[in-house]
Coordinates of C-alpha atoms in Angstrom, one line a residue:
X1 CA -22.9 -2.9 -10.5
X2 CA -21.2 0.3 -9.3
X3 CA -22.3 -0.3 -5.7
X4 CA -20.7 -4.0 -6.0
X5 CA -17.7 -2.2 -7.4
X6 CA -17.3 0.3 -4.9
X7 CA -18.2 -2.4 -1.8
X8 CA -14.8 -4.3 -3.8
X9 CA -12.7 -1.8 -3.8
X10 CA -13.3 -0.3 -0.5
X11 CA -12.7 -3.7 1.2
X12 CA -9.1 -3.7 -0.4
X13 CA -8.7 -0.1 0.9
X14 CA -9.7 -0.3 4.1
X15 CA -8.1 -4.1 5.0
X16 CA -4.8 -2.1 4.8
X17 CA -5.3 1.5 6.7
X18 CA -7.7 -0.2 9.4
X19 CA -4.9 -2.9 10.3
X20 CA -2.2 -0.4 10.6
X21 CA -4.6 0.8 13.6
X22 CA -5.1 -2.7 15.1
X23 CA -1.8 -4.0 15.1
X24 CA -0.8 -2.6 18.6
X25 CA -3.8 -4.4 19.8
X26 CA -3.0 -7.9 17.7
X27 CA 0.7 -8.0 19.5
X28 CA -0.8 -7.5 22.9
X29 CA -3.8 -9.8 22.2
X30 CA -1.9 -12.7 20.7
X31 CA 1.8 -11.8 21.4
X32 CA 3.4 -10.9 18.6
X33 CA 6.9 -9.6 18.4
X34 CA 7.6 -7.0 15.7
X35 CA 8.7 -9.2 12.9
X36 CA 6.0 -10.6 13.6
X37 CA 3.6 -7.9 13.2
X38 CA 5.4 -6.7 9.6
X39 CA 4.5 -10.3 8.5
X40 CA 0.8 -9.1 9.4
X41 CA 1.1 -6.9 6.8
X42 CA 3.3 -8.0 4.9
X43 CA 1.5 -11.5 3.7
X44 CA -1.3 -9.6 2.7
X45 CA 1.1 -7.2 0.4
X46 CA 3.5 -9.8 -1.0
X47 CA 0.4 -12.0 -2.6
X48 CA -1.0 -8.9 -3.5
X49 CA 1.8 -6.9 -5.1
X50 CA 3.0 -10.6 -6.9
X51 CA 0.0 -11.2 -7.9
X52 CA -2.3 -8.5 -9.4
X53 CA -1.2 -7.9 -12.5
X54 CA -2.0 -12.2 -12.8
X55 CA -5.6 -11.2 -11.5
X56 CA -6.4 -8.3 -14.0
X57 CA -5.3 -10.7 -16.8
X58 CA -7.9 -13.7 -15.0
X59 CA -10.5 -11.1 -15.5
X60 CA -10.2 -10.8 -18.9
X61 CA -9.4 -14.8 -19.0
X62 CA -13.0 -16.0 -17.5
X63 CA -14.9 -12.6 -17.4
X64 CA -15.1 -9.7 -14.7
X65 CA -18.3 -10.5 -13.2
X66 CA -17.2 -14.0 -12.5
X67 CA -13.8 -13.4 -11.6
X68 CA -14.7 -10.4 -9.3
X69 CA -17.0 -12.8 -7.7
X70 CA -14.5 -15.4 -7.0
X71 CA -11.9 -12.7 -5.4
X72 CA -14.6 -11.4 -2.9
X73 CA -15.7 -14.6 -1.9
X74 CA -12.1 -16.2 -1.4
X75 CA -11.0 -12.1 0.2
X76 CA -14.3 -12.6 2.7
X77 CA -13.6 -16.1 3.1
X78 CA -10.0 -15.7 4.0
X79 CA -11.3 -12.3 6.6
X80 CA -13.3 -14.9 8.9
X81 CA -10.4 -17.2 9.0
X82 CA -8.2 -14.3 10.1
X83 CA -11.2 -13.2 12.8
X84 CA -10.9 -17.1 14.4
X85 CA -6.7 -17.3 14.4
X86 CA -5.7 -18.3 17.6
X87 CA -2.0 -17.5 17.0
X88 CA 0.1 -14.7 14.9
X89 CA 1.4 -17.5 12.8
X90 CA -2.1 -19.0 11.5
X91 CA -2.8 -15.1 10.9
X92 CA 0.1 -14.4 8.8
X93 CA -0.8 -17.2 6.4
X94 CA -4.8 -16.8 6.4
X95 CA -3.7 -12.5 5.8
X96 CA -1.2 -14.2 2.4
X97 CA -4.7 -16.0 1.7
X98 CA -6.6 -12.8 1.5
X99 CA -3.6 -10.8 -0.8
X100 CA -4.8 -13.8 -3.4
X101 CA -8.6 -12.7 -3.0
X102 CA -8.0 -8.9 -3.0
X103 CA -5.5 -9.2 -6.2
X104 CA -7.9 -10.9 -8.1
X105 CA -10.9 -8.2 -6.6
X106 CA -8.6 -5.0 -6.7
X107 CA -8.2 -5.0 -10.8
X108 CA -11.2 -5.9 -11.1
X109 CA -13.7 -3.8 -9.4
X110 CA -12.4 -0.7 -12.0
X111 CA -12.8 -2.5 -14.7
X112 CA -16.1 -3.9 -14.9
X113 CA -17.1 -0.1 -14.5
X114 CA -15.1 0.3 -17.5
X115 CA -16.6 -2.2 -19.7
X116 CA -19.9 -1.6 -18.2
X117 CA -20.5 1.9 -18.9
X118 CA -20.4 4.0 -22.1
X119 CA -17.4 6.5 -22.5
X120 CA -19.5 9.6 -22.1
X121 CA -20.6 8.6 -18.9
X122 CA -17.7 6.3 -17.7
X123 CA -15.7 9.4 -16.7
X124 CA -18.5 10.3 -14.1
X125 CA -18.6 6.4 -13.0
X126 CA -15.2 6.4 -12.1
X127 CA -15.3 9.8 -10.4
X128 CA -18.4 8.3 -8.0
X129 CA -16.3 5.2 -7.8
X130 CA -13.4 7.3 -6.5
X131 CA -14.8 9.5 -4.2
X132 CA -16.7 6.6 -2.7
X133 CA -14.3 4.4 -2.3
X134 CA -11.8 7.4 -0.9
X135 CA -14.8 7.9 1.8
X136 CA -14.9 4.6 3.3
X137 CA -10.8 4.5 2.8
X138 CA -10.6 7.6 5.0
X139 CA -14.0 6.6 7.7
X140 CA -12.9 2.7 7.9
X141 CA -9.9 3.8 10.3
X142 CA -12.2 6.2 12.3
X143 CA -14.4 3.6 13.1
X144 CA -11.8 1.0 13.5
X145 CA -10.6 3.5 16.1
X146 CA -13.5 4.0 18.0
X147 CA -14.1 0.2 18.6
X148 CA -10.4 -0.5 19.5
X149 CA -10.8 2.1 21.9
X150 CA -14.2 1.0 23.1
X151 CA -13.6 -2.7 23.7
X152 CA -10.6 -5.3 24.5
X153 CA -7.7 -5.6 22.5
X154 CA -9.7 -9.2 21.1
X155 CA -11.9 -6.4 19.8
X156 CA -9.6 -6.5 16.6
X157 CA -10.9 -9.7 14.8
X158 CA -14.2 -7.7 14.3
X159 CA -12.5 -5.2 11.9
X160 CA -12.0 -8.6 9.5
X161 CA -15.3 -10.2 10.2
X162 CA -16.9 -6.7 9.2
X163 CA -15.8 -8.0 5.7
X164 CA -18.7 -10.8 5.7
X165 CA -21.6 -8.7 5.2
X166 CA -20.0 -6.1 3.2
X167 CA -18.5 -8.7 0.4
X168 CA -21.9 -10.6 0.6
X169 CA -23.8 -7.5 -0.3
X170 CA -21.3 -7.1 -3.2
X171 CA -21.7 -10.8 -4.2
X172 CA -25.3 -10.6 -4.5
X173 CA -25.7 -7.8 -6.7
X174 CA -23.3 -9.2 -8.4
X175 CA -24.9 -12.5 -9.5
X176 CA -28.7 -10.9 -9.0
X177 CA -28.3 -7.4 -11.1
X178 CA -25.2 -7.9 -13.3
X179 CA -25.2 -10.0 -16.5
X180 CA -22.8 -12.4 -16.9
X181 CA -19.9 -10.8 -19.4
X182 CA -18.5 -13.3 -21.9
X183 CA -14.4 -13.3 -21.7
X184 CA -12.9 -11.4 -23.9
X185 CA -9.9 -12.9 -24.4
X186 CA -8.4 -15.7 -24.6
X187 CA -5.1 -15.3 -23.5
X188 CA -3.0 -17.6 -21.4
X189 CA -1.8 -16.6 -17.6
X190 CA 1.4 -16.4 -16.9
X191 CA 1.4 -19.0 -14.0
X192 CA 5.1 -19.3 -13.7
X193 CA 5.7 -15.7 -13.9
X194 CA 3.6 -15.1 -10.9
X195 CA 5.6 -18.0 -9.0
X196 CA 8.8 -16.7 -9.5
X197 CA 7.4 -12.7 -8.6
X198 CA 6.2 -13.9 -5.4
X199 CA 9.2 -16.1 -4.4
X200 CA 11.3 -13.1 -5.0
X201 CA 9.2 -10.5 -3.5
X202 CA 8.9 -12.8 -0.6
X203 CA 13.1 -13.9 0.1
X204 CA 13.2 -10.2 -0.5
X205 CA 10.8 -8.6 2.1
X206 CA 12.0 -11.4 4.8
X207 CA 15.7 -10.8 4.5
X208 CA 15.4 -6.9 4.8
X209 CA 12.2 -7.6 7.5
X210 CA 15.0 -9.4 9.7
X211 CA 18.0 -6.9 9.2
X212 CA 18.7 -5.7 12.7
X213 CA 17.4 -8.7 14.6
X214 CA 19.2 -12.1 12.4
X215 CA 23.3 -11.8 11.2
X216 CA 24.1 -9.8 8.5
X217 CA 24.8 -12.8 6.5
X218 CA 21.3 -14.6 7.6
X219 CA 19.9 -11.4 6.2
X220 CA 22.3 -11.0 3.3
X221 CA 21.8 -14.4 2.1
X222 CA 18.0 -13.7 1.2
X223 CA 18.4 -10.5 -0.6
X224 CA 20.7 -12.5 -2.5
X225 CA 18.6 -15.1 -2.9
X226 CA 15.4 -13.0 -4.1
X227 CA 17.6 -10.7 -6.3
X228 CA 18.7 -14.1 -8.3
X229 CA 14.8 -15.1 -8.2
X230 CA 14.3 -11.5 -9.6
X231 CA 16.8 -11.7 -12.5
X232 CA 15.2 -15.3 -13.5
X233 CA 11.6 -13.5 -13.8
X234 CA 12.9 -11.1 -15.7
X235 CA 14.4 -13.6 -18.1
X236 CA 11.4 -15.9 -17.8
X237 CA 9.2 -12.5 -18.6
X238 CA 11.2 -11.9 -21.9
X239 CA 10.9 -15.1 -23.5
X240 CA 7.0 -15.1 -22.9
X241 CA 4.4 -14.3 -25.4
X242 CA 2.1 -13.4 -23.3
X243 CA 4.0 -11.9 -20.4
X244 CA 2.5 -10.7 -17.0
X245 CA 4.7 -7.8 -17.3
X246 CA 5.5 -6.1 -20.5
X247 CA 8.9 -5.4 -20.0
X248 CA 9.2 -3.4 -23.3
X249 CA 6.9 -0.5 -21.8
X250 CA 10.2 0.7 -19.4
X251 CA 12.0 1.6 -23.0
X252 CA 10.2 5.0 -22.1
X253 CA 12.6 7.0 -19.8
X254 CA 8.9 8.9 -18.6
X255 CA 7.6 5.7 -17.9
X256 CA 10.3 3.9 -16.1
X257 CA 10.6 7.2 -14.3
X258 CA 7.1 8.0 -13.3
X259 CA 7.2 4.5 -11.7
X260 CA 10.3 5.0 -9.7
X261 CA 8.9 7.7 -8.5
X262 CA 5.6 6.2 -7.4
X263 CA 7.9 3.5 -5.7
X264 CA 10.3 6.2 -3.5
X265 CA 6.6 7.9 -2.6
X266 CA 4.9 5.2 -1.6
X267 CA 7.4 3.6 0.0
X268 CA 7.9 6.4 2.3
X269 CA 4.1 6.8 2.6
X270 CA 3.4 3.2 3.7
X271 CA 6.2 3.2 6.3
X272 CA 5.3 6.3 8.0
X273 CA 1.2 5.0 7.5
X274 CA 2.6 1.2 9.2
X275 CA 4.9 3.1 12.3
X276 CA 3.2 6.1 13.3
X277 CA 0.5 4.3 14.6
X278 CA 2.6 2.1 16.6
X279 CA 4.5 5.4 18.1
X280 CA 0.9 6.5 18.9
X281 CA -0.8 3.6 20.3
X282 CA 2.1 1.6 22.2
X283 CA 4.5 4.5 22.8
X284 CA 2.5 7.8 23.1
X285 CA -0.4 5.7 24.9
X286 CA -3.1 7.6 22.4
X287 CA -6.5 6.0 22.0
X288 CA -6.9 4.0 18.6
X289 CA -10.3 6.3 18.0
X290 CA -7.5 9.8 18.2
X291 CA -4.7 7.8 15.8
X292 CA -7.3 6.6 13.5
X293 CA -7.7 10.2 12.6
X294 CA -4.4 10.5 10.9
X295 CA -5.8 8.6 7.8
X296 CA -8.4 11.2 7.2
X297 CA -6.3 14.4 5.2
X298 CA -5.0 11.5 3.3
X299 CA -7.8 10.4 1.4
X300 CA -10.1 13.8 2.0
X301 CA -7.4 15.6 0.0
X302 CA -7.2 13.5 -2.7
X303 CA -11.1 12.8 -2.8
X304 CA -11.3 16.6 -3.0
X305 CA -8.2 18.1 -5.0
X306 CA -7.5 14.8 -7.6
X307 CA -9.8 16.1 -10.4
X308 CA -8.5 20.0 -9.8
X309 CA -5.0 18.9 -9.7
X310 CA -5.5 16.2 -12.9
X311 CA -6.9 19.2 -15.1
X312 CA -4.4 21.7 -14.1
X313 CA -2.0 18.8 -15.3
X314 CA -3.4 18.1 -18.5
X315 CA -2.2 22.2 -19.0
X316 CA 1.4 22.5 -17.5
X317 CA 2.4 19.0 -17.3
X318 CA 2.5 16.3 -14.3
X319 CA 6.7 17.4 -13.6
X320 CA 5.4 20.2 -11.9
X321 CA 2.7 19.2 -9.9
X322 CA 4.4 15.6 -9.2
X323 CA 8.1 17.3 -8.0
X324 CA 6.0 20.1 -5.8
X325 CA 3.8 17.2 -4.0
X326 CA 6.6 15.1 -3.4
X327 CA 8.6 18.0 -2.4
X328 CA 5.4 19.0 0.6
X329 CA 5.3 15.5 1.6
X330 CA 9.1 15.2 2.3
X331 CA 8.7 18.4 4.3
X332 CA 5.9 16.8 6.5
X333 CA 7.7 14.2 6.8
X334 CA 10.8 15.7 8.0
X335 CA 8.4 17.5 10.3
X336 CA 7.8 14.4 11.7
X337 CA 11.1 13.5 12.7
X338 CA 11.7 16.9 14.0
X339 CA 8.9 16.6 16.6
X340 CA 8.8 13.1 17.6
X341 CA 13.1 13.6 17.7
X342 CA 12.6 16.7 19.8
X343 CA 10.5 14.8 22.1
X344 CA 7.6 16.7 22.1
X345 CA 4.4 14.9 22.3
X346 CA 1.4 16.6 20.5
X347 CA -1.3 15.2 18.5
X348 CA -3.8 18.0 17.3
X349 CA -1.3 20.6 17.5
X350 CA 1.6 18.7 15.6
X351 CA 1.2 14.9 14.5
X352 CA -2.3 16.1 12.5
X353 CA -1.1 19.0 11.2
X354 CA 1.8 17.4 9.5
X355 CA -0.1 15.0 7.9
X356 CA -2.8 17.3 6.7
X357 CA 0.3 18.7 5.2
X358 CA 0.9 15.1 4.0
X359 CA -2.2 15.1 2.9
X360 CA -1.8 17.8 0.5
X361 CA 1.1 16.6 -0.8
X362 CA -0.2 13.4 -2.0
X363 CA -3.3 15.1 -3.8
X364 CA -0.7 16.8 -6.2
X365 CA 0.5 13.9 -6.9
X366 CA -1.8 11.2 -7.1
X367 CA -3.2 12.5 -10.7
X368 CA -0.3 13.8 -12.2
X369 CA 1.6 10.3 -11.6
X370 CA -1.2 8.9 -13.4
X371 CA -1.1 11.0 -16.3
X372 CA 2.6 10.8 -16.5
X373 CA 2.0 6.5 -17.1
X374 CA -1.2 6.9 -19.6
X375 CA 0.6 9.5 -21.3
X376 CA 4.1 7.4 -21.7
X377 CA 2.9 4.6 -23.2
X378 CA 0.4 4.1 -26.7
X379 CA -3.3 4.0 -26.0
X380 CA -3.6 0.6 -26.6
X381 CA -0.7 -0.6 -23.7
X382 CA -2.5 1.9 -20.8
X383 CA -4.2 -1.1 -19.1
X384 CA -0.6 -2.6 -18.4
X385 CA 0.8 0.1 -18.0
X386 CA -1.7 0.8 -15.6
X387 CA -1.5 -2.4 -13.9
X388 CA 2.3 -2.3 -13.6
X389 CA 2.3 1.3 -11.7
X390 CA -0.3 0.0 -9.2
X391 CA 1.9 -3.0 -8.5
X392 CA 5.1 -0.9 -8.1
X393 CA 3.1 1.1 -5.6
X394 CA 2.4 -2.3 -3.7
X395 CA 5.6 -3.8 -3.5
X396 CA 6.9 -0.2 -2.5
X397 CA 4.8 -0.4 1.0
X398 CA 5.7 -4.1 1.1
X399 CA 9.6 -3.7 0.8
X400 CA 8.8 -0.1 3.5
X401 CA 7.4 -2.3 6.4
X402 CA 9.9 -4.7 5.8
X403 CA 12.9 -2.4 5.4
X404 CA 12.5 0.4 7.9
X405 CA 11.5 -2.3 10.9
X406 CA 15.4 -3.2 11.0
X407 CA 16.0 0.4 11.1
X408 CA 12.9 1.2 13.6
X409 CA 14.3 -1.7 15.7
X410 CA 18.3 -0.8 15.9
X411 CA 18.0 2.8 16.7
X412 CA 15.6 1.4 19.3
X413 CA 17.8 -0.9 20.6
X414 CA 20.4 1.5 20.5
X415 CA 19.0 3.8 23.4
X416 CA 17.6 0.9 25.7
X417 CA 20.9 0.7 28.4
X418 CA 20.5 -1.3 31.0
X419 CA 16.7 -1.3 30.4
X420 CA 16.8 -3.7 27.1
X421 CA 15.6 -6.7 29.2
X422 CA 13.1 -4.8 31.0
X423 CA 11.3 -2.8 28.1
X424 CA 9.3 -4.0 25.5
X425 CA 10.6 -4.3 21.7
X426 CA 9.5 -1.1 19.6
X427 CA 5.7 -0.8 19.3
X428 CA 4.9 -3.2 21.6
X429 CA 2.5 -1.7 24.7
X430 CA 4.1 -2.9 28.2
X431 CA 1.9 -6.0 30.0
X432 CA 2.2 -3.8 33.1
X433 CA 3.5 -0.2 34.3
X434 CA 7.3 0.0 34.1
X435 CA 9.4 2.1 36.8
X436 CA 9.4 5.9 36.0
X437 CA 13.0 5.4 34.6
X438 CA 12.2 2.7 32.5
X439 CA 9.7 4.5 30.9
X440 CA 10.8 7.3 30.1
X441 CA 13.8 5.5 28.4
X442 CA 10.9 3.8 26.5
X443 CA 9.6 6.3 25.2
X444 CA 12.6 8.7 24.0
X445 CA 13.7 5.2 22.6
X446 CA 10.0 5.0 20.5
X447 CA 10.9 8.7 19.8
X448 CA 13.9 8.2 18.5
X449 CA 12.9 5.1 16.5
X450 CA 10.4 6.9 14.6
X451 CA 12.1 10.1 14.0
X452 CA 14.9 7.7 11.9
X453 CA 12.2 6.1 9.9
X454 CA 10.6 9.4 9.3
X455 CA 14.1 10.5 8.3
X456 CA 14.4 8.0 5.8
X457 CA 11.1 8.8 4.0
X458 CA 11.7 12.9 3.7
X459 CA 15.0 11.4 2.0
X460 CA 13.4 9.0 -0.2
X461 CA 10.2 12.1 -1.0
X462 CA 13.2 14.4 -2.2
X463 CA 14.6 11.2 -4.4
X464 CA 11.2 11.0 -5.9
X465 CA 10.8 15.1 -6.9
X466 CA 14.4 14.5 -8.6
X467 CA 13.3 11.2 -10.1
X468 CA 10.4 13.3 -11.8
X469 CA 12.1 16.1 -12.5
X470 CA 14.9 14.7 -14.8
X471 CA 12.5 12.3 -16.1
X472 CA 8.6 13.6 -16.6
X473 CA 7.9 16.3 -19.3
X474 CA 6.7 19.2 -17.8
X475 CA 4.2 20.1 -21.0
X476 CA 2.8 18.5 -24.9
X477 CA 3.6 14.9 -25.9
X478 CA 4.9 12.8 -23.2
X479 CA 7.4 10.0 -24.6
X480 CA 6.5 6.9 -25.2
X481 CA 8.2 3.2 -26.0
X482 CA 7.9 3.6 -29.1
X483 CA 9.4 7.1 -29.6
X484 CA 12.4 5.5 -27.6
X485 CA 13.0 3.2 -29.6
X486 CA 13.0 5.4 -32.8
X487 CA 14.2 8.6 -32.2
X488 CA 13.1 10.0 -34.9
X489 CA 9.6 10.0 -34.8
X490 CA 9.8 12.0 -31.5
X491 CA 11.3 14.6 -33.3

């Protein structure tokens, strides 16, 4: 059972940090312009982000073992359609086909560990759960790498069929070793809730994905649009008795805090994680096996510093630790845009280093958010509380490789000249060498480009320390709904 869940969890994990790799190769190999290329991600967030919280709840519903069955299978299913698609279109919507699988998988994989095991050993479960599942998060891009590198750009639908044997292996201990759990609720899903989150969350992402490129208006017109969609969940939510989202939990200024936090960090983290390898790969002309190594301080740091950095929280608080992480990670950020905007072009001696420092940053703060949502909210309200921060953290990197393409692709454009009808669009590897001119206008352009997105996300890091600081104890009894909603009893 804790192999199957660990097999689960890592194909999530490693479906998003492997195809930030292979994108560069998807555009050349099927043509895909950079909207595009968001969508490639994006489809895969959007169902995913909409619809996990729906999937945790199916899990309880019908049972984990069954459920978590069904999300591999459709998740693997929906991989070998994305290995065959002959176009960037039939991608997109075979990638929204796999955000179903991996939201019903994602919730699921954690839990059945949970229900599984005893409390006095469930701790060290989860712990060889996470550290596994942070290995093949931080190897899957390394070896994504060297096979990009190794083999044509067609090389890329290999890193989905990979998912085949994997998933199977998962499926069959599954049915073979696990028993079957009975459901242990019976609680109704909220269909209509999940309809209306990823209509929103959809008009949203496309009307900030084509900022830059469509009119203003064009683009204004679906913000609009999914902000109206956004008010009518939120009204449809209230009225529920059994509500995806518990909307009571953000009476608890930690709460609401701690998750607008999570949602200025990982947005920044997800749009420097989606770009950078672009920069690299199309702009730079670095191998995919070099770039894949960017992914590696990430999850090595918080495989190795998470439990350290959760126990010193439990002591002094998650303010601290949460305000000093996001405060590193803007600084590598800003790092970032420094070199790239200076022009200078190192790898080993400045891209890694920076996100080793990145890397650092996020292990403080990985735990300590956590904490800071458990600890918000009564014991018996974690699970959704728990559900909700994971699905703020999605839509953050959705709404990020939406968002910052527009601004990417207009401080691009910006520097082109006379060259715009000559050189590629941002990201996009040349079809054959340009004149020297040309290309070095390219590449100051790429430069550029990046060093605004990177920008952006030191801003949004800082945001995210402030957030935390005016809003997450630093020390004893965090506050919770119910103590904002009666004063007195925090007192």
């Amino acid at each position: 059972m804790l192999v199957a869940a660990i097999l689960a969890s890592s194909l999530g994990f490693i479906d998003g940090s492997v195809v930030a790799i292979a994108i560069p190769a998807m555009r050349s190999d099927l043509g895909a312009s950079l909207i595009e290329a968001q969508w490639i991600s994006n489809a895969y967030a959007l169902t995913l982000s909409a619809l996990i919280l729906a999937g945790g709840a199916a899990g309880d519903k019908f049972g984990l073992r069954r459920t978590l069955i069904v999300g591999i299978a459709l998740f693997i299913g929906a991989s070998m359609v994305c290995a065959v698609a002959p176009d960037a279109l039939f991608l997109i919507v075979a990638r929204a086909v796999q955000g179903v699988g991996a939201a019903i998988m994602v919730p699921g994989s954690l839990a059945i560990i949970a229900k599984a095991y005893p409390k006095k050993e469930r701790g060290r479960a989860i712990g060889i759960w996470a550290a596994a599942s942070a290995l093949t998060t931080a190897l899957g891009p390394v070896i994504g790498g060297v096979l990009l590198s190794s083999f044509e750009d067609s090389v890329w639908r290999w890193i989905f069929a990979v998912n085949l044997p994997l998933g199977g292996l998962a499926i069959y201990f599954l049915a073979a070793k696990v028993p079957a759990d009975a459901p242990g609720e019976t609680r109704t899903l909220d269909l209509g809730g999940a309809a209306l989150a990823t209509v929103s969350l959809g008009a949203l992402a496309y009307g900030f994905t084509v900022f830059g490129t469509a009119s203003l208006l064009h683009s204004a017109a679906w913000v609009a649009a999914g902000f109206v969609v956004l008010a009518a969940f939120l009204v449809w939510e209230r009225r529920q008795k059994e509500p995806m989202v518990d909307l009571g939990l953000f009476a608890s200024r930690s709460f609401s805090g701690a998750n607008v936090s999570t949602f200025f960090l990982y947005f920044a983290l997800s749009a420097i994680l989606f770009y950078l390898p672009m920069l690299l790969i199309a702009g730079w002309g670095l191998s995919e096996a070099a770039t894949g190594f960017i992914f590696l301080p990430l999850s090595l740091a918080i495989a190795l510093l998470s439990g350290p950095v959760g126990k010193a929280s439990d002591s002094i608080g998650p303010r601290l630790p949460i305000v000093a992480g996001s405060l590193v990670v803007a600084a590598a950020f800003a790092g970032l845009a420094l070199l790239t905007g200076g022009g200078i072009h190192s790898f080993w001696f400045g891209i890694f280093p920076l996100m080793a420092l990145m890397g650092l940053g996020m292990a403080l703060v990985v735990s300590p958010l956590s904490t800071a949502i458990m600890t918000a909210v009564e014991d018996s309200e974690t699970g959704s509380a728990s559900g909700i921060n994971n699905a703020v953290a999605r839509m953050a990197g959705l709404f990020a490789v939406a968002a910052m393409g527009g601004v990417a692709a207009l401080r691009y454009a910006s520097l082109l000249g006379e060259t715009a009808g000559v050189v590629p669009s941002f990201g996009e590897e040349p079809a054959s060498a340009l004149p020297a001119d040309a290309e070095s206008i390219r590449l100051a352009a790429s430069d550029a480009a990046f060093a605004a997105v990177s920008w952006v996300t030191a801003a949004l890091c800082v945001l995210s320390a402030l957030t935390a600081w005016m809003t997450v104890p630093g020390s004893g009894r965090t506050e919770s709904a119910e103590d904002a909603a009666n004063p007195a009893s925090a007192e």
